Short mmCIF file of C-alpha atoms and ligand atoms in Angstrom, two decimals:
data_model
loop_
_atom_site.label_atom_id
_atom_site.label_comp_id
_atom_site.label_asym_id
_atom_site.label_seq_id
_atom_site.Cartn_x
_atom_site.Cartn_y
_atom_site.Cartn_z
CA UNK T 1 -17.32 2.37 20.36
CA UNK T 2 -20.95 3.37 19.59
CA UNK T 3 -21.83 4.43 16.15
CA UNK T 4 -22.71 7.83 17.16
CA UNK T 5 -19.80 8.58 18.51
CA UNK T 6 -17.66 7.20 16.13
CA UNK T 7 -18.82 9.66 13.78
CA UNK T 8 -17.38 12.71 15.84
CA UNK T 9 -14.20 10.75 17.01
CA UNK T 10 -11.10 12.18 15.36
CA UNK T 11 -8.90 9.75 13.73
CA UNK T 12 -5.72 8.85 15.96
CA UNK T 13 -9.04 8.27 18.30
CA UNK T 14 -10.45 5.93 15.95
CA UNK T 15 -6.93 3.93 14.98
CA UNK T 16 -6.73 3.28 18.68
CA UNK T 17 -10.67 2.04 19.87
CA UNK T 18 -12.25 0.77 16.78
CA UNK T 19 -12.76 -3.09 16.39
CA UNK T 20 -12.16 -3.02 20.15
CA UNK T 21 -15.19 -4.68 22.33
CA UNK T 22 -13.97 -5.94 25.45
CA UNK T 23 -17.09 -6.75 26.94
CA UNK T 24 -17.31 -9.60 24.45
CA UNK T 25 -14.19 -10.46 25.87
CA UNK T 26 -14.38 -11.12 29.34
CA UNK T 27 -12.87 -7.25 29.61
CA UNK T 28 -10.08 -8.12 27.39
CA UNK T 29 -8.20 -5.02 25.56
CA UNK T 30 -7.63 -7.24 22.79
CA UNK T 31 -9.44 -9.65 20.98
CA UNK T 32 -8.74 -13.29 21.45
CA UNK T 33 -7.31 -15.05 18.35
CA UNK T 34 -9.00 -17.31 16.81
CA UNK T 35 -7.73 -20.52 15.31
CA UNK T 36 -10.93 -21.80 13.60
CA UNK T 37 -11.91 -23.83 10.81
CA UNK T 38 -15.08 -25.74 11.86
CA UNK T 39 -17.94 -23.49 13.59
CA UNK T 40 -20.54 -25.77 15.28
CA UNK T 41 -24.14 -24.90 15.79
CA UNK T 42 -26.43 -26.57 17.87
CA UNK T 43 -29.50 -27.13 15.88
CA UNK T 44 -30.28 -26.97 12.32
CA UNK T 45 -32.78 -23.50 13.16
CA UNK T 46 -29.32 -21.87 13.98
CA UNK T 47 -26.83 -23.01 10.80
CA UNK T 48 -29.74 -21.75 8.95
CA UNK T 49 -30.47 -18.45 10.75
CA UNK T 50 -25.97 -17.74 10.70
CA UNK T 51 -26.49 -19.10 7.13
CA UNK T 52 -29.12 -16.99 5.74
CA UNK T 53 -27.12 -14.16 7.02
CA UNK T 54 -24.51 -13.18 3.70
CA UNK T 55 -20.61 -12.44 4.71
CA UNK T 56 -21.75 -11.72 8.26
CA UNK T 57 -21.27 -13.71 11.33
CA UNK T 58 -19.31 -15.92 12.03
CA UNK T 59 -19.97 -19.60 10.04
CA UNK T 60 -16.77 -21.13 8.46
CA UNK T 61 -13.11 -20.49 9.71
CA UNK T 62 -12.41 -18.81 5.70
CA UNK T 63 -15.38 -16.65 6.55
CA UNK T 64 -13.74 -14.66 8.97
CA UNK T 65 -13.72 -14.82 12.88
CA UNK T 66 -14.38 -12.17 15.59
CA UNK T 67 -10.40 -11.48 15.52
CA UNK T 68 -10.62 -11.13 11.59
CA UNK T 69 -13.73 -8.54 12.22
CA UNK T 70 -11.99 -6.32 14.61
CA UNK T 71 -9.24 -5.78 12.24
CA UNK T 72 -11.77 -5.43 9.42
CA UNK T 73 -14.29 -2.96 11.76
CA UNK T 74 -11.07 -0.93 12.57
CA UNK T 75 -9.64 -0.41 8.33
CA UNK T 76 -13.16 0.72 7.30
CA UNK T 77 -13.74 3.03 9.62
CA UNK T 78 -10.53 5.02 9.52
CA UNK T 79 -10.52 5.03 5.89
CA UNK T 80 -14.04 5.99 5.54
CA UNK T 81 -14.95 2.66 3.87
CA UNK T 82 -18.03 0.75 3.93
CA UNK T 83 -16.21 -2.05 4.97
CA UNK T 84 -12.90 -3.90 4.83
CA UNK T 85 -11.79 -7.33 3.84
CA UNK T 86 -8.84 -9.45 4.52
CA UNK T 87 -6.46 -11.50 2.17
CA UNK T 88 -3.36 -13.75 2.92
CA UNK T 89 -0.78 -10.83 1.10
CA UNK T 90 -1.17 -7.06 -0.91
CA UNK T 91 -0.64 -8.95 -3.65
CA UNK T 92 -3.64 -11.45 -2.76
CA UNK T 93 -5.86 -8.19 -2.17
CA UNK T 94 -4.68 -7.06 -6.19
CA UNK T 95 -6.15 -9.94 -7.63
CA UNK T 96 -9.40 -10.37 -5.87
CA UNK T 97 -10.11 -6.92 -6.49
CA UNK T 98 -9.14 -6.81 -9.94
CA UNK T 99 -11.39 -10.05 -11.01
CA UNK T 100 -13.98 -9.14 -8.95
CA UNK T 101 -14.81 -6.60 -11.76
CA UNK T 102 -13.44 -8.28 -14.67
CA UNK T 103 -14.91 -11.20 -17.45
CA UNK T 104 -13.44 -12.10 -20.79
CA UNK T 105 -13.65 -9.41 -23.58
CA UNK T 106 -13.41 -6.34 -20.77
CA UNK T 107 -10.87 -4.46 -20.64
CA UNK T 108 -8.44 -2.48 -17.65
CA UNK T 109 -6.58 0.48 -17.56
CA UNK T 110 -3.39 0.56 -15.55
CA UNK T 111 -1.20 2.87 -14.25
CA UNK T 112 2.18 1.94 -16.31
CA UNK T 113 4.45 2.60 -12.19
CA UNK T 114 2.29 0.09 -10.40
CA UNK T 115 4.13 -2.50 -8.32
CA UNK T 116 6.23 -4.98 -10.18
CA UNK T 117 3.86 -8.07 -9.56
CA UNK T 118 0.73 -5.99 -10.16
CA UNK T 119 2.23 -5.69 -14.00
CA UNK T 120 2.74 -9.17 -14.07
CA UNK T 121 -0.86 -10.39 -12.74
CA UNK T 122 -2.18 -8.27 -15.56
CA UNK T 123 0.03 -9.38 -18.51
CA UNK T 124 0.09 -12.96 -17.79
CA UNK T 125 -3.55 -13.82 -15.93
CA UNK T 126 -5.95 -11.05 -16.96
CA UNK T 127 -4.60 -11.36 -20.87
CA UNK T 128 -4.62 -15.60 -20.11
CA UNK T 129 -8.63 -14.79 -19.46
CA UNK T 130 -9.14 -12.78 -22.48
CA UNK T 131 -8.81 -8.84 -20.37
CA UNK T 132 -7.50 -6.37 -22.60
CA UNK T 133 -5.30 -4.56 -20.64
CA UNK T 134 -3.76 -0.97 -21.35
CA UNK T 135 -0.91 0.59 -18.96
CA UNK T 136 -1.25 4.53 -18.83
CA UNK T 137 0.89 7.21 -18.33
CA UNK T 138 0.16 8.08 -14.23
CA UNK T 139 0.46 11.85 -15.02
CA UNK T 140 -2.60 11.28 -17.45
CA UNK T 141 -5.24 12.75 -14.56
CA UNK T 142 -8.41 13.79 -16.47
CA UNK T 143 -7.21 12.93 -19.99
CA UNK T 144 -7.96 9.08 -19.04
CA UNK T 145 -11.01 9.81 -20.36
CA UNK T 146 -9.73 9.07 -23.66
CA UNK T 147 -8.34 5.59 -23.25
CA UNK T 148 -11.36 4.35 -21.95
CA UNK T 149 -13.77 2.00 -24.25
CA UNK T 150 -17.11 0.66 -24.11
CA UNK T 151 -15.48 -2.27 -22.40
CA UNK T 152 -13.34 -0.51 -20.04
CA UNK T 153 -14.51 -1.42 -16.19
CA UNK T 154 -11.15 -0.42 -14.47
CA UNK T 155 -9.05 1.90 -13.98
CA UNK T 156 -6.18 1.11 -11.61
CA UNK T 157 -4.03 3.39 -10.01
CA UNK T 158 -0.71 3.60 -7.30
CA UNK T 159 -0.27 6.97 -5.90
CA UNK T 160 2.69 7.46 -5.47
CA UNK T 161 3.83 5.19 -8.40
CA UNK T 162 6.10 1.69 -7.24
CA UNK T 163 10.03 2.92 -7.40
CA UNK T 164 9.50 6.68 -8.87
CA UNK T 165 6.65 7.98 -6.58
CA UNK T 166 4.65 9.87 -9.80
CA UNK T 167 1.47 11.64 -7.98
CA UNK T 168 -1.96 10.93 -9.29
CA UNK T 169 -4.57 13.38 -9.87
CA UNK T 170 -6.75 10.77 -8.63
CA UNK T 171 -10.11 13.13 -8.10
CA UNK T 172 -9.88 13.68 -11.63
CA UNK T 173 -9.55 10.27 -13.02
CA UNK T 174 -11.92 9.01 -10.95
CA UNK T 175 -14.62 11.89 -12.40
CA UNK T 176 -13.80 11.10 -16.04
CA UNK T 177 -14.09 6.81 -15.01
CA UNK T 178 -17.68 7.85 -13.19
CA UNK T 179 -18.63 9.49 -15.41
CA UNK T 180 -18.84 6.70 -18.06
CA UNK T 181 -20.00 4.07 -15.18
CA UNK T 182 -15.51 2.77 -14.37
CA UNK T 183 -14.44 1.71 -11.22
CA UNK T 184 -11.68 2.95 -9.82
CA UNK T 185 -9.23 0.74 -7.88
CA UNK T 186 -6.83 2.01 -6.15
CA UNK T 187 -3.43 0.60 -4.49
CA UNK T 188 -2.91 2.76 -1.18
CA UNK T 189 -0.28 1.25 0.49
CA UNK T 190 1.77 4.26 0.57
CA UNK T 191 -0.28 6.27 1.93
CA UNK T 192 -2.01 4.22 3.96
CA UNK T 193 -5.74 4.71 5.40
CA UNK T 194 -4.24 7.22 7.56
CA UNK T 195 -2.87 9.79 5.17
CA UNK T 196 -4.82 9.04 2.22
CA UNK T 197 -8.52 9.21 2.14
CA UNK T 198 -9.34 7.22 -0.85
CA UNK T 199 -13.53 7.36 -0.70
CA UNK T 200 -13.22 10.87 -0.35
CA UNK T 201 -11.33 11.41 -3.31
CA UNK T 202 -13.65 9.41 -5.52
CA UNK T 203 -11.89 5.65 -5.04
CA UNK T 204 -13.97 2.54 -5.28
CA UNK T 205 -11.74 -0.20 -3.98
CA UNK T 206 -8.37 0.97 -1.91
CA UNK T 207 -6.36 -1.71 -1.51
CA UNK T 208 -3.37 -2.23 0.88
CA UNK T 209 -0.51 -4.04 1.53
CA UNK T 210 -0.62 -4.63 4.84
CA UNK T 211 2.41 -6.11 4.84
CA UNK T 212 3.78 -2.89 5.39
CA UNK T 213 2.77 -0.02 7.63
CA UNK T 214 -0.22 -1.26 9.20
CA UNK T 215 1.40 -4.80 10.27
CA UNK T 216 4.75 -2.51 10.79
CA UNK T 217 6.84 -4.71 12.22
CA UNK T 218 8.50 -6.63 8.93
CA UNK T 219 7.01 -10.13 10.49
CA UNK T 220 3.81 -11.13 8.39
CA UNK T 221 2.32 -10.96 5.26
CA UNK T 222 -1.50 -9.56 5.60
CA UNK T 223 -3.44 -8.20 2.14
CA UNK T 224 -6.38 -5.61 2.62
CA UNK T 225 -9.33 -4.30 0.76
CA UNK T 226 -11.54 -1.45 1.68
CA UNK T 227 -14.55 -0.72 -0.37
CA UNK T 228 -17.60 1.79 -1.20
CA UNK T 229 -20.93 0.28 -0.07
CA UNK T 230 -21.36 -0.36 -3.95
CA UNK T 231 -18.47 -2.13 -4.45
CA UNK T 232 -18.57 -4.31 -1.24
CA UNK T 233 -20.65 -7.18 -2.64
CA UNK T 234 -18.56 -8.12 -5.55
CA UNK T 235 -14.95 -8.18 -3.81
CA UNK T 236 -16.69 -10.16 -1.11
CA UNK T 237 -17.87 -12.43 -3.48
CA UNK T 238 -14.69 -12.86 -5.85
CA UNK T 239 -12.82 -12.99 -2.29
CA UNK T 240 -15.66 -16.37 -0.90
CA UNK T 241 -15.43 -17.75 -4.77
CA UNK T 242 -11.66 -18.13 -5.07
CA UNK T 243 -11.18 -19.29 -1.23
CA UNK T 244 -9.06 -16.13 -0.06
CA UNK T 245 -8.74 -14.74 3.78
CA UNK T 246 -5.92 -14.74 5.93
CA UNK T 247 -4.46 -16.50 8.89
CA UNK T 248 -5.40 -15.57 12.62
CA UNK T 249 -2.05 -14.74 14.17
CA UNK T 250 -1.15 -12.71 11.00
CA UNK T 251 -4.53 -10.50 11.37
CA UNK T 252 -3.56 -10.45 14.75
CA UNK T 253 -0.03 -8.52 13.99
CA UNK T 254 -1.79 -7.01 11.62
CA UNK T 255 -4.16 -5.42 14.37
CA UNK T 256 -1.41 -4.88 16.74
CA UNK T 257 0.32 -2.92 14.66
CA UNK T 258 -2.65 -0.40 13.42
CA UNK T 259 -2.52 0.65 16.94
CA UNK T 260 0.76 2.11 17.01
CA UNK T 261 0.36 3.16 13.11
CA UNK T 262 0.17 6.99 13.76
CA UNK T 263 3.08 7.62 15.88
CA UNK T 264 4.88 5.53 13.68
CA UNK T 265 4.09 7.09 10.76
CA UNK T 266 4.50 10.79 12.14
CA UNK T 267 8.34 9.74 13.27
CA UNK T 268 8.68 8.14 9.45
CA UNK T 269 7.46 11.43 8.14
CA UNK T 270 9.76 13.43 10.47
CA UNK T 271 12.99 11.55 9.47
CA UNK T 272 12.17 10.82 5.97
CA UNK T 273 11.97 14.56 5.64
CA UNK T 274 15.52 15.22 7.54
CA UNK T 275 16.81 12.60 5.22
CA UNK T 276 15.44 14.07 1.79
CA UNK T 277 16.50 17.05 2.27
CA UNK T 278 20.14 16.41 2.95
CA UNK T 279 20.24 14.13 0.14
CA UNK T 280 18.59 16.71 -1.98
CA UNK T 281 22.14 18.33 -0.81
CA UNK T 282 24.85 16.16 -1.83
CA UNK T 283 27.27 16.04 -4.76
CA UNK T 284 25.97 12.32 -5.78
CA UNK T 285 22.20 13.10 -5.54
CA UNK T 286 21.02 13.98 -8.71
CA UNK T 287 16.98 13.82 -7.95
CA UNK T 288 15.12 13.10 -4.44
CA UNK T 289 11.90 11.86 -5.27
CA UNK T 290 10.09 12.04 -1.94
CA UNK T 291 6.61 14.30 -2.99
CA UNK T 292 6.80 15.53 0.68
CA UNK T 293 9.73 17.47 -0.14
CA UNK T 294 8.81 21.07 -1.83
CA UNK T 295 9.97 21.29 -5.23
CA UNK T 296 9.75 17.15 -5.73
CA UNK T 297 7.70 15.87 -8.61
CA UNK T 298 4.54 15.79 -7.50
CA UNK T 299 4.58 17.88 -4.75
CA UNK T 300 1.74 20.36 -5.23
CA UNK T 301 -0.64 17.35 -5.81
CA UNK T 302 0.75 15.66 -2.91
CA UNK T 303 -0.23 18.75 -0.68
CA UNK T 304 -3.56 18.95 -1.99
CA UNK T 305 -4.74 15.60 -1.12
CA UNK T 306 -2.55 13.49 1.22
CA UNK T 307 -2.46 14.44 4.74
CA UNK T 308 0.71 13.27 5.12
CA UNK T 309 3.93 11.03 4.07
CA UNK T 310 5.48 7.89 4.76
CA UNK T 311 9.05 6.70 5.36
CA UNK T 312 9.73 5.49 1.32
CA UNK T 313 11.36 7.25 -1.57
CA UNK T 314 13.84 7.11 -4.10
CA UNK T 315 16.98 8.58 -5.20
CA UNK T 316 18.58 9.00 -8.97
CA UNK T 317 22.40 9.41 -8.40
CA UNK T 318 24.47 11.31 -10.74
CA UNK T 319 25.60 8.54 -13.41
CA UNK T 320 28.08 6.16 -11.61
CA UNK T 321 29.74 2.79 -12.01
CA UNK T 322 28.30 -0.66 -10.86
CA UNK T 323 32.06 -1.64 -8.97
CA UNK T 324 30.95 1.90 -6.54
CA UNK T 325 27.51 1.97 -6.41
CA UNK T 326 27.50 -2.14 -5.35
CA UNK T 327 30.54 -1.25 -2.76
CA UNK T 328 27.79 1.39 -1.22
CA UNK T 329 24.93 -1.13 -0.88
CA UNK T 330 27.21 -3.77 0.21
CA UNK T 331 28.99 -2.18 3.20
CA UNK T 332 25.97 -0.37 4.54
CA UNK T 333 25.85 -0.81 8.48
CA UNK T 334 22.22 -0.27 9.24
CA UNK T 335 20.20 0.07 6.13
CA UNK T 336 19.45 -3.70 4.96
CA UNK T 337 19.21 -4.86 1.26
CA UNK T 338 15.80 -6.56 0.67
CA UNK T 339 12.06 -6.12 -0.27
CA UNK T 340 9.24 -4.68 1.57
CA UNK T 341 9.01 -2.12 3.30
CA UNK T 342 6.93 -0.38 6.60
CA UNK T 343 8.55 -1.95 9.17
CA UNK T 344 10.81 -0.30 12.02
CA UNK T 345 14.08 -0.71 10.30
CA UNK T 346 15.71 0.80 7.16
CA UNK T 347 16.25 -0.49 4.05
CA UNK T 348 18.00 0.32 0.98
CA UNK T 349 17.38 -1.07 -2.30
CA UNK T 350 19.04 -0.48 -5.70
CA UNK T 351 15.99 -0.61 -8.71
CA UNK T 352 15.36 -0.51 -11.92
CA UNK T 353 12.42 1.01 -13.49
CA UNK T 354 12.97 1.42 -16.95
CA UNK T 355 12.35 -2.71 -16.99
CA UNK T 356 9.19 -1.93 -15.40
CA UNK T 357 7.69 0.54 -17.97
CA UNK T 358 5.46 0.47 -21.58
CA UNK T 359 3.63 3.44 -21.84
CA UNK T 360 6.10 5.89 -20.55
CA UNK T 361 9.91 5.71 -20.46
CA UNK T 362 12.51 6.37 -17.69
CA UNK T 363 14.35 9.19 -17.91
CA UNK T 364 16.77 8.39 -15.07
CA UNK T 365 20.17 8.97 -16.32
CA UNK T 366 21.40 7.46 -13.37
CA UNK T 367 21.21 4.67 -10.84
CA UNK T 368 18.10 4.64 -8.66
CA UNK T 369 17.90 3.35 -5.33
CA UNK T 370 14.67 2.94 -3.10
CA UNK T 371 15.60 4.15 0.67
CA UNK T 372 12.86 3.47 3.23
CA UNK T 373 13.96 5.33 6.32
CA UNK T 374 12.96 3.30 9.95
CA UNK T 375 12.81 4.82 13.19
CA UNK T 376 16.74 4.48 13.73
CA UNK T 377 17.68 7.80 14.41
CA UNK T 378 18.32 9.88 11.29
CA UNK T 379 21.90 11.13 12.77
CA UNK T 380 22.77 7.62 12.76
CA UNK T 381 21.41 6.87 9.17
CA UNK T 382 22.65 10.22 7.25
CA UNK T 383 26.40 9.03 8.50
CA UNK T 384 25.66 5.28 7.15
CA UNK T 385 24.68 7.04 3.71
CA UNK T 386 27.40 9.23 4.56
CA UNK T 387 30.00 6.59 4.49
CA UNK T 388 28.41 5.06 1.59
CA UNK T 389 28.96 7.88 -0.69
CA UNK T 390 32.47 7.59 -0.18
CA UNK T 391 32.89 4.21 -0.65
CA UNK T 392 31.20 4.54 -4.22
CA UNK T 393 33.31 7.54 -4.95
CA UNK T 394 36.68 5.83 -3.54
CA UNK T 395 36.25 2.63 -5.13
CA UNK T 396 35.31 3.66 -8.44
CA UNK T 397 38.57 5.97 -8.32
CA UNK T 398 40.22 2.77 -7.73
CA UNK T 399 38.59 1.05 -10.55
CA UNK T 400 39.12 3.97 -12.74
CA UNK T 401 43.29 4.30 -11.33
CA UNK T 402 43.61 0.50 -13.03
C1 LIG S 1 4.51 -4.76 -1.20
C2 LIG S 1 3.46 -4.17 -2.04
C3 LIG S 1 2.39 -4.94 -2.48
C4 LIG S 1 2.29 -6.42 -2.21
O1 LIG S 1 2.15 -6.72 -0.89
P1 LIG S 1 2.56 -8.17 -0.33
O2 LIG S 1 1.94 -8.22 1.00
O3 LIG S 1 4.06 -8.19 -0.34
O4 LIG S 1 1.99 -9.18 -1.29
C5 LIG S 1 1.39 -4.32 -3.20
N1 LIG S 1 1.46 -3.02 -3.50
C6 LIG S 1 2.49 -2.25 -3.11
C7 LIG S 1 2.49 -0.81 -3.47
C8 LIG S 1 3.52 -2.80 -2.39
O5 LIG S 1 4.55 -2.04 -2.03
#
């Protein structure tokens, strides 16, 4: 697709054409995948001409091949990045970013409901290389402007926050970080470049799990990072100093699935919605926290700058025993038990966040479980949930009758 046009394309246009050249492809939808490590060149003019030529190109397998480009191409355009970068894992794509801006004697700010592993690359590698780091309060919005220091050069946020979906006002912390020279990072994986456009709401660095929506299929582990023209440079650089990129085949799925990434998500959306609400309805539901839902937490923010939802949330249950709420998870028939998320199939996870947070504390009275609702359909899901619910009730009766 020509640049010209690209500009006026709308954006389920875009997720479908961009990164596609077939005429460098013998015609070719799709691109070829590369296995690569060695690129030859036939005389020393042209390894010095690719050479001279800085994260462009292709010159080294790590350096990225015309399969890692299309996928690359494709993320920066429909976020409205200046370009996009790939990483073996999400997690992968939180470290480069973060060190990219960091040295000894800086210090971060981060959002005290990031993802689990996030916490623990800051408090045990960051503090290892001498980064101060602070974890705020993700309802802070403008007043971050008081936990920043001279030394402050991130601030880090997860909108929705990891387990407990807390909205950022991310336009306004990313005013009060400008406007004493911060860059904001920001983990996008729930909303994804399709419902969430970072750049225009004042992120420097959205960064992605792949993993999840836009490889969509639960079979490979793919890290992203989308940047400002500013901030390009020193990700790419962090990313070519500490060896980073990610395998052909996985950038592959990952491309595959970007394809398909709208209709998917539109159908998550749809079902998430039916699902939410009827929980929202039932004896043992205490709290949905889905910010789609009107009258979540979060909502009103959530309308203001995402265009949309995805299939994960969380629900507090009304205080109940372990014996019930272990007989739920354990007989469910469709929704699995495990990590990660974005893929086609439903999952169910019990969590804990109050392990998880410094600056703020969990107010949960009750258990919380993370639900991500697949493309099953929701019929079939709400009497799985259904038949859940009684289990926990009946079995804690039980329990209780001893
Ligand atoms: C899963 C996840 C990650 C990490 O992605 P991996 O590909 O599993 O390393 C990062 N951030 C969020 C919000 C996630 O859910």
């Amino acid at each position: 697709m020509d640049k010209e046009h690209q500009g006026m394309m709308r954006k389920d246009t875009l997720l479908t054409h961009l990164g596609s050249h077939p005429r460098d492809n013998h015609g070719a939808v799709n691109p070829p995948v590369y296995h690569a490590s060695t690129i030859t060149f036939p005389t020393v003019a042209a390894r010095d001409a690719a050479r001279a030529k800085k994260f462009e190109g292709v010159t080294y397998g790590r350096s990225g091949t015309p399969t890692t480009f299309a996928l690359e191409e494709a993320l920066a355009g429909i976020e409205g990045g200046h370009r996009a970068m790939l990483v073996s894992s999400g997690l992968a794509a939180i470290s480069v970013a973060m060190l990219a801006f960091v040295s000894a004697g800086d210090h971060v700010l981060v959002a005290d409901t990031v993802y689990g592993p996030c916490r623990i690359f800051c408090d045990r590698v960051l503090k290892r290389f001498g980064v101060e780091v602070t974890f705020y309060d993700p309802l802070i919005g403008a007043g971050i402007a008081e936990l920043i220091r001279p030394n402050t050069k991130v601030v880090y946020c997860e909108s929705p926050g990891s387990l407990t979906f807390e909205i950022q006002d991310i336009p306004a912390i990313a005013a009060a970080a400008h406007a004493r020279g911060v860059k904001v990072l920001h983990d996008n994986t729930w909303g994804t470049p399709y419902f969430f456009p970072s750049f225009k709401h004042g992120v420097d660095v959205s960064i992605h799990a792949a993993t999840k929506y836009i490889v969509g299929h639960s079979d490979a582990m793919l890290g992203a990072i989308v940047t400002n023209e500013e901030c390009f440079l020193p990700v790419r650089q962090s990313m070519a100093e500490l060896g980073y990129c990610a395998g052909p085949d996985d950038i592959y799925f990952g491309l595959r699935g970007l394809r398909t990434m709208a209709v998917r998500l539109r159908q998550h959306q749809e079902s998430a919605t039916k699902i939410a609400t009827w929980l929202q309805g039932r004896p043992e539901v205490a709290q949905v926290l889905y910010p789609a839902l009107p009258g979540a937490p979060g909502h009103e923010l959530w309308k203001r700058d995402f265009l949309g939802a995805c299939g994960l949330f969380s629900i507090i249950l009304h205080p109940a025993a372990k014996p019930g709420v272990d007989a739920m998870l354990d007989g469910m028939r469709l929704f699995a038990m495990g990590a990660s998320w974005g893929g086609f199939e439903s999952l169910i996870l019990p969590s804990h966040p109050e392990d998880l947070r410094t600056a703020t504390r969990w107010a949960g009275a009750g258990p919380v479980m993370r639900l991500h609702i697949g493309l099953e359909d929701p019929a079939d899901l709400m009497a799985d949930l259904s038949d859940g619910f009684d289990r926990m009730r009946l079995t804690n009766q039980a329990v209780a009758a001893e």
